[in-house]
Coordinates of C-alpha atoms in Angstrom, one line a residue:
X1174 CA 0.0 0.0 0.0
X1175 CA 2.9 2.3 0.8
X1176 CA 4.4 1.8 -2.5
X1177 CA 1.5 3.1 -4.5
X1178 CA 2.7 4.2 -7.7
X1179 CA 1.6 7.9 -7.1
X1180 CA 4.8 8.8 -4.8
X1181 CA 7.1 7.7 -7.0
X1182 CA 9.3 7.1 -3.9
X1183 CA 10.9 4.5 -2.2
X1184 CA 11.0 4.5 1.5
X1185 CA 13.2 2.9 4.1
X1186 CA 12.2 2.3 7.7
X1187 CA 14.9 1.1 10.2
X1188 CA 13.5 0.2 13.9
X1189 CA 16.1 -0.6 16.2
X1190 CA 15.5 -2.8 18.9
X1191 CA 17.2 -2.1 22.3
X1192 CA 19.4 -3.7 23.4
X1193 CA 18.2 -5.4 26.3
X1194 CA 15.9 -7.2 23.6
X1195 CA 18.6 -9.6 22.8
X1196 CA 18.2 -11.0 26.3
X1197 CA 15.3 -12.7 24.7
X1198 CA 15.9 -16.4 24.4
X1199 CA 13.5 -16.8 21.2
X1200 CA 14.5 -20.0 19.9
X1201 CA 11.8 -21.9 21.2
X1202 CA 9.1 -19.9 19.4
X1203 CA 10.7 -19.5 16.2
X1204 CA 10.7 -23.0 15.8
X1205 CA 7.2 -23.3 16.8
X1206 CA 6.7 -20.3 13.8
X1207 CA 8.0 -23.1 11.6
X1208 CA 5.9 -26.1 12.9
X1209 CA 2.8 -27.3 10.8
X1210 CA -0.2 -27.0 13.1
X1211 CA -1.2 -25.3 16.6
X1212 CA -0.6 -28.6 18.3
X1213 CA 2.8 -29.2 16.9
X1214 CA 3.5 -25.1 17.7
X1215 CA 2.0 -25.5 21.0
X1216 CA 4.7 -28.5 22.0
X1217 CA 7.4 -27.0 20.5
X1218 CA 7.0 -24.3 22.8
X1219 CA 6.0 -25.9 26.0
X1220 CA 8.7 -28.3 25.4
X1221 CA 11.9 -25.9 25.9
X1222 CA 10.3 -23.5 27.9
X1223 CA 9.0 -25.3 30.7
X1224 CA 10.4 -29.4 30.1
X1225 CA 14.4 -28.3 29.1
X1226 CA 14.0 -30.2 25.9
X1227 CA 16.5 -28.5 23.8
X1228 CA 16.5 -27.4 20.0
X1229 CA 19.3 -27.5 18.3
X1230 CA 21.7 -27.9 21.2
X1231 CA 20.4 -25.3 23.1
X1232 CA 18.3 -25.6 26.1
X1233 CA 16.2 -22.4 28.1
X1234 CA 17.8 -21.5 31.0
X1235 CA 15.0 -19.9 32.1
X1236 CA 13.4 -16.5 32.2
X1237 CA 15.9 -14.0 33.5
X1238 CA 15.5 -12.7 37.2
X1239 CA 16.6 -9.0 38.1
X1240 CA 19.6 -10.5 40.0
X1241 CA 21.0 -12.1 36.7
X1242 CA 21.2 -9.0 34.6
X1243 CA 22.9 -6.1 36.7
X1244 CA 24.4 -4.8 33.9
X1245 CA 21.2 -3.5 32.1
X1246 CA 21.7 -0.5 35.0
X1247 CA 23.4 0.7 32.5
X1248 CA 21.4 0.8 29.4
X1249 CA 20.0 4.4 29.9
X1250 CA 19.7 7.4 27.7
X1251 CA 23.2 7.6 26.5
X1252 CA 23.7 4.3 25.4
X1253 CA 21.0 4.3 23.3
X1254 CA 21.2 7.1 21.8
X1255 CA 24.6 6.2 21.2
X1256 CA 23.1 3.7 19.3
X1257 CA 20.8 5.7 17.3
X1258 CA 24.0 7.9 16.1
X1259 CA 26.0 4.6 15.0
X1260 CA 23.3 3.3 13.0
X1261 CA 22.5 6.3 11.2
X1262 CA 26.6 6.9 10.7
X1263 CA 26.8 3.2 9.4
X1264 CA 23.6 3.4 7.0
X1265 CA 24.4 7.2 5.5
X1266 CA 28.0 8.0 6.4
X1267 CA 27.5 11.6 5.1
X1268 CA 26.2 14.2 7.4
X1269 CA 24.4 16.1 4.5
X1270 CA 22.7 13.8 3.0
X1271 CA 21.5 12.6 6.9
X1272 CA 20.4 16.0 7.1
X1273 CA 18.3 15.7 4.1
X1274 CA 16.9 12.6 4.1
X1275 CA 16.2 10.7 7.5
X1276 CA 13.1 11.5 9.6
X1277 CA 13.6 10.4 13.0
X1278 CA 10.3 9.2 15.1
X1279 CA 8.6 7.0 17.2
X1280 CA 5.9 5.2 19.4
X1281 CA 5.3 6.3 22.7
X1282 CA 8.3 6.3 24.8
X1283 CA 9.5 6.4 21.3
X1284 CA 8.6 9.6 20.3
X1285 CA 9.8 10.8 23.8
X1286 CA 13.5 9.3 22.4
X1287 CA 13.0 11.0 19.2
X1288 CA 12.7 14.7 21.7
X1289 CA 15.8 13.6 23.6
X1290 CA 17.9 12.2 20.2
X1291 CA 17.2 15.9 18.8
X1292 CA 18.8 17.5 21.5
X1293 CA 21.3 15.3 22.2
X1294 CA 25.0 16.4 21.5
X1295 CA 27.3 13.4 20.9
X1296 CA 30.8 14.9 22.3
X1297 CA 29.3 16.9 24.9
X1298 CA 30.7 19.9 23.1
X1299 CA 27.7 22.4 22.3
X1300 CA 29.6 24.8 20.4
X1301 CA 30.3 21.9 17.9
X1302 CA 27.0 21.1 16.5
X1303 CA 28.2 18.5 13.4
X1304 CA 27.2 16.2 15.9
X1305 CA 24.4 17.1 17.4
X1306 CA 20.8 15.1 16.9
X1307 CA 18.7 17.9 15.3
X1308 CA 21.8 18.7 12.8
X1309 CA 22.2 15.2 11.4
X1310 CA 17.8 15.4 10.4
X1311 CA 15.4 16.5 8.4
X1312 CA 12.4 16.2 10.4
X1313 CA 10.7 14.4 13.9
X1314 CA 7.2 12.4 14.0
X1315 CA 5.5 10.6 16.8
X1316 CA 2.8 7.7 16.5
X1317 CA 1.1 8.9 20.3
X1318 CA 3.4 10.5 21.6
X1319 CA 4.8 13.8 22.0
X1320 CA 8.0 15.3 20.0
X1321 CA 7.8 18.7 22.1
X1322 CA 10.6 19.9 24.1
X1323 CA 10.6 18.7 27.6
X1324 CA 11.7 22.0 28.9
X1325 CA 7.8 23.2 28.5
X1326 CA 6.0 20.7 30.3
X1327 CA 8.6 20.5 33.3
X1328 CA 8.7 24.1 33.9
X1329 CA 5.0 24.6 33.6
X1330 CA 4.8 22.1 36.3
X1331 CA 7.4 23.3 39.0
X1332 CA 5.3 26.5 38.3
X1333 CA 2.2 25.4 39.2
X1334 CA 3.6 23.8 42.4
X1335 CA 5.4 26.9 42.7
X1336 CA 8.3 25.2 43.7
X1337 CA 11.8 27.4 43.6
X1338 CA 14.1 26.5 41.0
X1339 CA 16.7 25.3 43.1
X1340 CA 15.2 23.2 45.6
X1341 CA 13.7 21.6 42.9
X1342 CA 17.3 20.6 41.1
X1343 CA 19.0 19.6 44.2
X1344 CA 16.3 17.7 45.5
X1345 CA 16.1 15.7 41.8
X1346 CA 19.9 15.6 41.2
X1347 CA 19.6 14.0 44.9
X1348 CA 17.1 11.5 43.7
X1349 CA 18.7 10.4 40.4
X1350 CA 21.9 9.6 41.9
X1351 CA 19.9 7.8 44.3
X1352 CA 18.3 5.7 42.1
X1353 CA 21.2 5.5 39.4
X1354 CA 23.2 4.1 42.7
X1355 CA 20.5 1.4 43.5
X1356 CA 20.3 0.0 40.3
X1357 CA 24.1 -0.3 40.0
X1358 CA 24.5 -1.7 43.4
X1359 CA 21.5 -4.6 42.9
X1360 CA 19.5 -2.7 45.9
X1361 CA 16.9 -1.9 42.7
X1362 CA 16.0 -4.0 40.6
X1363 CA 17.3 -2.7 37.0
X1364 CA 14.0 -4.5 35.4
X1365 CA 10.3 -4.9 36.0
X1366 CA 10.4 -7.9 38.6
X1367 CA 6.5 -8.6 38.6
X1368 CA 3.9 -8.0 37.0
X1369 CA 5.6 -7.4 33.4
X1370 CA 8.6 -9.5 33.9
X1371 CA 9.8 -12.0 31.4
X1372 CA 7.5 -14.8 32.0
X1373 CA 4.2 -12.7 31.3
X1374 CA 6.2 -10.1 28.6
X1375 CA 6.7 -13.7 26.4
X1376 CA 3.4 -14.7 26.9
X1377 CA 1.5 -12.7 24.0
X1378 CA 4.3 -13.9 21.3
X1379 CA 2.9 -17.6 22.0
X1380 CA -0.8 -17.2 21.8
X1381 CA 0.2 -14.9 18.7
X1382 CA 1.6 -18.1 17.3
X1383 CA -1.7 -19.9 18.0
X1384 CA -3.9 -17.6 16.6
X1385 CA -2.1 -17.4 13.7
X1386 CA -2.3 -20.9 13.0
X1387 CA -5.5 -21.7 14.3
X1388 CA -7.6 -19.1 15.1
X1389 CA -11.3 -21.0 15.6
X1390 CA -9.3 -24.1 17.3
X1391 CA -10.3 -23.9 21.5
X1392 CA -7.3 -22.6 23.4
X1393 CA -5.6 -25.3 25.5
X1394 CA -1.9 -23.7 26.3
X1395 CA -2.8 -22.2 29.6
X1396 CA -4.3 -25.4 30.7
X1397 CA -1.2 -26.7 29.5
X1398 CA 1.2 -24.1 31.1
X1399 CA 3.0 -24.2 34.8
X1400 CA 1.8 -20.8 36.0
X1401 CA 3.9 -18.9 37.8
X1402 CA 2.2 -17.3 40.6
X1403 CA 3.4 -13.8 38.8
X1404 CA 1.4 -14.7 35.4
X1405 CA -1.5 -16.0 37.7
X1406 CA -1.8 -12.6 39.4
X1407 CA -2.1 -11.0 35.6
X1408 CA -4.6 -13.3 34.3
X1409 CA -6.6 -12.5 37.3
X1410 CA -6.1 -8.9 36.6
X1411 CA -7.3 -9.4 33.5
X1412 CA -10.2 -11.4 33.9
X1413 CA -12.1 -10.2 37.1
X1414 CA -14.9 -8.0 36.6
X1415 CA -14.7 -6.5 40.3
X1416 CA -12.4 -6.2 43.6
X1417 CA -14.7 -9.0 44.7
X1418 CA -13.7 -11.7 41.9
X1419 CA -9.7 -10.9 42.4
X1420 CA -9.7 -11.6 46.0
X1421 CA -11.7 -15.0 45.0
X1422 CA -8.9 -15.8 42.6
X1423 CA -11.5 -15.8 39.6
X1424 CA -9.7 -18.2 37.0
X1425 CA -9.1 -17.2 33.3
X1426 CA -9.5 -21.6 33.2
X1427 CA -12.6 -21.8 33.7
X1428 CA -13.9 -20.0 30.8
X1429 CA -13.5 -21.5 27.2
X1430 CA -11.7 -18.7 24.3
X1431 CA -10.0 -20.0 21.3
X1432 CA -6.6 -19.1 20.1
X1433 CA -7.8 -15.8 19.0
X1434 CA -10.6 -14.4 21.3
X1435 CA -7.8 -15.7 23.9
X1436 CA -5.1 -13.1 22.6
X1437 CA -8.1 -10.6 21.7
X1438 CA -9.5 -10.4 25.4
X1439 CA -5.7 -9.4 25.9
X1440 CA -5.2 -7.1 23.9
X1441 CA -8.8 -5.2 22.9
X1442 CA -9.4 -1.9 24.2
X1443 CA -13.0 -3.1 25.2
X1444 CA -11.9 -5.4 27.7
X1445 CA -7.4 -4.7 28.8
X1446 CA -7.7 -2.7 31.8
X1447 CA -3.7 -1.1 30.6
X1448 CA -4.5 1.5 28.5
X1449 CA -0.9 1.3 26.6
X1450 CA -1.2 -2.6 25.7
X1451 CA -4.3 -1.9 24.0
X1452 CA -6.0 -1.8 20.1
X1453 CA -8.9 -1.5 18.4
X1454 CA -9.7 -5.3 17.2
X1455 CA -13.3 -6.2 17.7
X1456 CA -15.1 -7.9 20.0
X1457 CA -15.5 -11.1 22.2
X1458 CA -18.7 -13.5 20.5
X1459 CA -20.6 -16.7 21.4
X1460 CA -22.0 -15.7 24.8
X1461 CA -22.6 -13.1 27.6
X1462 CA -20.5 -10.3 28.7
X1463 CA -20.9 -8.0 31.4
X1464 CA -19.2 -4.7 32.3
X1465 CA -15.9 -4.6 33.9
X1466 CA -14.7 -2.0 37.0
X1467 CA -11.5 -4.0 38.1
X1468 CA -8.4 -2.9 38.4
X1469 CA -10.0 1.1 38.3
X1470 CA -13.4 2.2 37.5
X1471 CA -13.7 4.1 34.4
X1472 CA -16.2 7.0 36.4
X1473 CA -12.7 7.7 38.3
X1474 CA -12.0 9.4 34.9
X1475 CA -13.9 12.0 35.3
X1476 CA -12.3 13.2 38.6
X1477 CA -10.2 16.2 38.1
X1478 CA -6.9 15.4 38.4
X1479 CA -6.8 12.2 39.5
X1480 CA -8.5 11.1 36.0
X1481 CA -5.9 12.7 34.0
X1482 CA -3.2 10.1 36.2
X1483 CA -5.6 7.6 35.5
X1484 CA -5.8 7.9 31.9
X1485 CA -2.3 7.6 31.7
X1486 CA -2.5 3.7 33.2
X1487 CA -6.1 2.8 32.5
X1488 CA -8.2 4.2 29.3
X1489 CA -11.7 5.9 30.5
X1490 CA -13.7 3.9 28.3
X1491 CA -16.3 1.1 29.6
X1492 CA -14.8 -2.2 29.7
X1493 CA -16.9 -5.8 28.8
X1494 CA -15.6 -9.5 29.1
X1495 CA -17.3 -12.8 29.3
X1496 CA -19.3 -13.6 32.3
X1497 CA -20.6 -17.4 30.9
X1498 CA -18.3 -20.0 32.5
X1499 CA -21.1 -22.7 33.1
X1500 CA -22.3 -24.3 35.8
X1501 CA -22.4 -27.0 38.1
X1502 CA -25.5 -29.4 38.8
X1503 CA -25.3 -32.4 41.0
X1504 CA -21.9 -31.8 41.3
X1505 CA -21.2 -32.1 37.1
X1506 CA -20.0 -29.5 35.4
X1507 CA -21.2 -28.2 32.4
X1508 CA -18.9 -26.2 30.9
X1509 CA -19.8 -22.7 29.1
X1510 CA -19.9 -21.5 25.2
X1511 CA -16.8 -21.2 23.2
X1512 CA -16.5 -17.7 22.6
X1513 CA -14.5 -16.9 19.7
X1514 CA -13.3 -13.4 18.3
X1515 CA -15.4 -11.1 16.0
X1516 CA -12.8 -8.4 13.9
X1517 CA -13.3 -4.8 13.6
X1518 CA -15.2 -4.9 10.1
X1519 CA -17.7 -7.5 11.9
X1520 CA -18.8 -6.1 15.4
X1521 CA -20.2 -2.7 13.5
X1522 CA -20.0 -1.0 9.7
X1523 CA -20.6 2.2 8.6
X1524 CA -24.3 1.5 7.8
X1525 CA -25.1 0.3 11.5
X1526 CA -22.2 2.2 13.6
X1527 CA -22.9 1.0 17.0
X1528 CA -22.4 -2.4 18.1
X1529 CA -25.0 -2.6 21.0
X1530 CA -26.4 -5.1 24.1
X1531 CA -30.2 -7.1 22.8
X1532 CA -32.0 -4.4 24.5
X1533 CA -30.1 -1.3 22.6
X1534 CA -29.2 0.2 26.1
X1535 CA -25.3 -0.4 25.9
X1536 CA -23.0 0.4 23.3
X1537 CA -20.2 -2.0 23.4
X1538 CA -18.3 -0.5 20.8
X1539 CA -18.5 1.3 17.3
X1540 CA -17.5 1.5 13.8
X1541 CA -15.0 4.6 14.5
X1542 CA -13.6 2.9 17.6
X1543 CA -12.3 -0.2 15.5
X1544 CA -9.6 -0.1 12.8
X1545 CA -7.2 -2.9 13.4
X1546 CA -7.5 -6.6 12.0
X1547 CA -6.3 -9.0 14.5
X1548 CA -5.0 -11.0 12.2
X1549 CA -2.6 -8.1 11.3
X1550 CA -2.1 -7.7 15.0
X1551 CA -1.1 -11.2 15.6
X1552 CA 1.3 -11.4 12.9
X1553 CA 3.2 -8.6 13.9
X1554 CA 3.8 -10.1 17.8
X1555 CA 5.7 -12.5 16.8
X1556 CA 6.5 -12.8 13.0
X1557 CA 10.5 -13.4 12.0
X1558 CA 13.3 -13.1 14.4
X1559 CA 11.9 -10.0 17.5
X1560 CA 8.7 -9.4 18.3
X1561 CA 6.3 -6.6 19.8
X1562 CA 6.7 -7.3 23.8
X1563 CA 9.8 -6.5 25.3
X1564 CA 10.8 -9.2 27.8
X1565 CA 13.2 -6.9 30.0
X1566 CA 12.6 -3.6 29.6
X1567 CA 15.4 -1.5 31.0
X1568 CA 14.2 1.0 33.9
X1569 CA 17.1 3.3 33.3
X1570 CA 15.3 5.0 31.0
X1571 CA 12.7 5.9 32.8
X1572 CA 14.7 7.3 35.2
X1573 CA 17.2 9.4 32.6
X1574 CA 14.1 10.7 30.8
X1575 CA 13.0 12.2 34.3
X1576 CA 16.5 13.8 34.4
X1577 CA 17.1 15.2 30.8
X1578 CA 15.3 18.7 31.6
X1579 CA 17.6 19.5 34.7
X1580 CA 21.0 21.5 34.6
X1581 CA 22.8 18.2 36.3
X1582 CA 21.5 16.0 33.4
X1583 CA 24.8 16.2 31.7
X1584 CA 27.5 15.3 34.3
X1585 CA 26.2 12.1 34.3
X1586 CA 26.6 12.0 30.3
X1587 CA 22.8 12.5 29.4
X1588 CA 24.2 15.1 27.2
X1589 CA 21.4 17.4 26.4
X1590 CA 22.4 20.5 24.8
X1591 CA 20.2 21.8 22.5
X1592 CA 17.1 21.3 24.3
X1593 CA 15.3 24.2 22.0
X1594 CA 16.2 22.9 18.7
X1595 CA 13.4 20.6 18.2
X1596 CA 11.6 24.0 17.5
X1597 CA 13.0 24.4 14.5
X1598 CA 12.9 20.5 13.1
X1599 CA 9.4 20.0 10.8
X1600 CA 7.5 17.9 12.8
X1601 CA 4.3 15.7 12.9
X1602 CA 2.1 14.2 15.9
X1603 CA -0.2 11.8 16.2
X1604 CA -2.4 11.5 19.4
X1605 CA -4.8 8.8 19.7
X1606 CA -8.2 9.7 21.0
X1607 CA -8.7 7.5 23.8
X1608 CA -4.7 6.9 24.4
X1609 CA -3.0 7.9 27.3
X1610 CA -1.4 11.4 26.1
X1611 CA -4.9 12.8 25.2
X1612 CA -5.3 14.0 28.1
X1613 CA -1.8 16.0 27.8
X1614 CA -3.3 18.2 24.8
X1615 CA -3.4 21.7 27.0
X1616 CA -1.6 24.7 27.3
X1617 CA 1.5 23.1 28.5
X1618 CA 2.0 21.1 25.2
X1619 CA 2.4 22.9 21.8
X1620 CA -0.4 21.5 19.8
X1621 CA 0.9 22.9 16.4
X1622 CA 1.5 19.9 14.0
X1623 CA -0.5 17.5 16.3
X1624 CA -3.5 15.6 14.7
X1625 CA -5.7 13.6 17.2
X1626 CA -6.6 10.2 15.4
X1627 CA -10.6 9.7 16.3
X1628 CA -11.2 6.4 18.0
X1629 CA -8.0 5.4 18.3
X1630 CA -5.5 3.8 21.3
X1631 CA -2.1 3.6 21.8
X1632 CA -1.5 0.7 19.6
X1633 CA -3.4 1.5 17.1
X1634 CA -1.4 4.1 15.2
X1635 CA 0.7 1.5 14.0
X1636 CA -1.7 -1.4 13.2
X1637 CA -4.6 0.5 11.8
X1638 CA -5.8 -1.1 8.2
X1639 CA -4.7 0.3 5.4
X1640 CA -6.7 -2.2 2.6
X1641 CA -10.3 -1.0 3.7
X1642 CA -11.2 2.1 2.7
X1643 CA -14.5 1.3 2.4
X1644 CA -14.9 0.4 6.5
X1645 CA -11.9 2.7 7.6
X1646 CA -10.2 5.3 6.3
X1647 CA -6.6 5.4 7.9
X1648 CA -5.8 8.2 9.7
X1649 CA -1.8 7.5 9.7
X1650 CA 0.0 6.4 6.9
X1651 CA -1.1 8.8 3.9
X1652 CA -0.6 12.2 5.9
X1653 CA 2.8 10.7 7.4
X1654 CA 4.2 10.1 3.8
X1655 CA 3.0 13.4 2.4
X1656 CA 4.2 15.1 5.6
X1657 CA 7.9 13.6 4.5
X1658 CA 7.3 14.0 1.0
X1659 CA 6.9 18.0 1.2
X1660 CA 10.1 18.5 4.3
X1661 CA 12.1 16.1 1.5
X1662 CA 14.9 18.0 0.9

């Protein structure tokens, strides 16, 4: 679709993946990629993840604890940004033509990266500017995200808490060395240790294998898999409608999904409670549902202040998943409907927009609120040799992200110079409707160059379909090429 033969143009797009991502041990699901059925897929993966049966020669050593990776303490800022600069130096080794010719954006914290590449200065010299990020592009874009300087929403902030300047660096230079020092030392962990660790990070890659392969076919692997009491606590996240269900230890097993309305309750924004792991593709079908209010109500949105936090974790849209798990008579149990997995051009259409309860009283969801074919979706978590969830995500960036804006930032070689340049870069910004950086569209963010995507979530800016004009129009891809075609130089 991108190569239509209107733009005359060919296009390149490079995504690095950090570092930390080749702690992955992947083996064991791309050669379930390669097997011939779910079942065979299934084993594969089973097999070397959980029974040490090797492939190849090689055999899992298991999913990586904090303790056995210290050294991603160090993969902050500077490193990969570092790494941004060598690949772009590598690919077009002359500065010019980089000026001319590569557009530098991203996906959420991605686009945040893109803000801090622009500004960075690579020998920490700032009268030498060769070097620095905005002077080796030709232009920044973000898919929900934000490619404003940071300088504006920091200072707007310690304003409004009308905190003095000063107190406000010491105290944070204070609180990043802390931090910085408890990830070195192993008193932090350097990576997520529950919740998303490794064990639940891997998890969508395998049912993405599975509903690839056999989407209709009744999802067995969980039955199949040793749960961790980590990836227990998630699927009970995700699958109690109230407080009351969680503290029960309400069972994602006792309800029957197949390989795709499995991966779809996971992912869909009508039913994930994290606003950042979600998309717009369809709808759970073949029984009841019933609203969902666990972890966080979606009323709590409309609180000031406290809904804009909330937003930021947990969207502010209603949330629905299955309520039919059977029942038990005479002590047999008769086991509930299979529900399987309507897409986005099924659950509404432009002719009948909403997708509704019998009785017309609830909407469950809507023609402009779906743009994403699963099987799109699936393909992309875990096609070739990466994938879409990161495993280990490095928490030194978070914390050199919080530092970037303050005048200690660069002793500690997050070496931003040219914090105001980005001012000058063209630039393009896409904010989803119902993602999590909606609600930062005010007078501390500069909203020139920004177009809010209607119906959209946070994944959905990259997934959207592009081949159905006719049920969605995409809101992405055509203005993002014409943006680079005309800042072409």
């Amino acid at each position: 679709y991108v190569a239509k033969t209107y733009y005359e143009k060919d296009f390149e797009v490079w995504a690095v993946d950090r570092r930390s991502n080749c702690l992955e041990d992947l083996a064991g699901f791309q050669a379930a990629e390669k097997a011939s059925t779910a079942d065979e897929a299934m084993n594969v993966m089973l097999d070397y993840y959980y029974e040490q049966q090797p492939i190849d020669g090689k055999t899992f050593e298991g999913f990586l604890k904090p303790k056995d990776i210290p050294f991603v303490a160090h993969f902050g800022l500077a490193l990969a940004t570092e790494d941004m600069f060598t690949i772009m130096e590598h690919m077009i080794p002359d500065r010019a033509v980089r000026k001319k010719k590569i557009f530098v954006g991203g996906h959420s914290l991605g686009g945040t990266h893109t803000s801090v590449f622009s500004a960075w200065d690579k020998d920490g010299n700032p009268e030498t500017i060769e070097d620095a990020g905005f002077n080796n592009i030709a232009g920044v874009f973000a898919l929900d995200a934000f490619v404003t300087p940071i300088s504006e929403v920091t200072e707007s902030a310690i304003d409004s808490m009308s905190i003095p300047a000063s107190l406000s660096n010491s105290f944070a230079k204070f609180g990043y060395q802390s931090l910085v020092a408890g990830f070195e030392s192993g008193f932090l962990p350097p990576v997520l240790p529950v919740l998303l660790d490794g064990e639940v990070s891997a998890l969508p890659e395998a049912l993405g294998i599975l509903a690839q392969k056999a989407p209709d076919a009744e999802s067995v692997v969980l039955q199949h898999m040793p749960q961790s009491q980590n990836l227990k606590l998630m699927l009970q996240l995700y699958h109690s409608r109230r407080l009351s269900d969680f503290l029960k230890g309400v069972s994602i097993l006792d309800y029957r999904y197949t390989n795709e309305a499995l991966l779809g309750l996971i992912f869909d924004d009508n039913s994930s409670p994290i606003s950042f792991l979600q998309a717009s593709i369809g709808f759970a079908h073949g029984g009841k549902v019933g609203s969902k209010s666990f972890p966080i109500p979606y009323q709590v949105s409309s609180i000031p202040i406290l809904g804009d936090l909330v937003s930021s974790i947990s969207s502010a849209d209603p949330k629905f998943i299955p309520t039919d798990q059977g029942f038990k008579f005479f002590g047999r149990k008769f086991p509930g409907p299979l529900y399987s997995w309507a897409g986005y051009d099924e659950v509404a259409s432009p002719e009948y927009p909403l997708f509704q309860s019998k009785t017309g009283r609830t909407t469950l969801t809507e023609t402009k609120g779906e743009m994403v074919d699963i099987s799109d979706f699936t393909r992309a978590l875990y096609i070739g040799e990466s994938n879409l969830t990161e495993w280990y995500f490095p928490l030194r960036l978070f914390v050199d992200i919080m530092a970037v804006d303050y005048p200690y930032a660069p002793e500690f070689g997050i070496n931003i110079l040219h914090a105001g340049a980005i001012k000058d870069l063209p630039k393009i910004e896409f904010i989803a409707e119902s993602g999590p950086f909606a609600s930062q569209l005010s007078s501390t963010v500069s909203t020139e160059g920004v177009r809010i995507l209607e119906g959209m979530n946070h994944l959905d800016p990259m997934f959207a379909v592009v081949n159905a004009p006719e049920q969605y129009k995409n809101q992405v891809i055509e203005p993002l090429i014409d943006w680079v075609l005309d800042n072409l130089q």
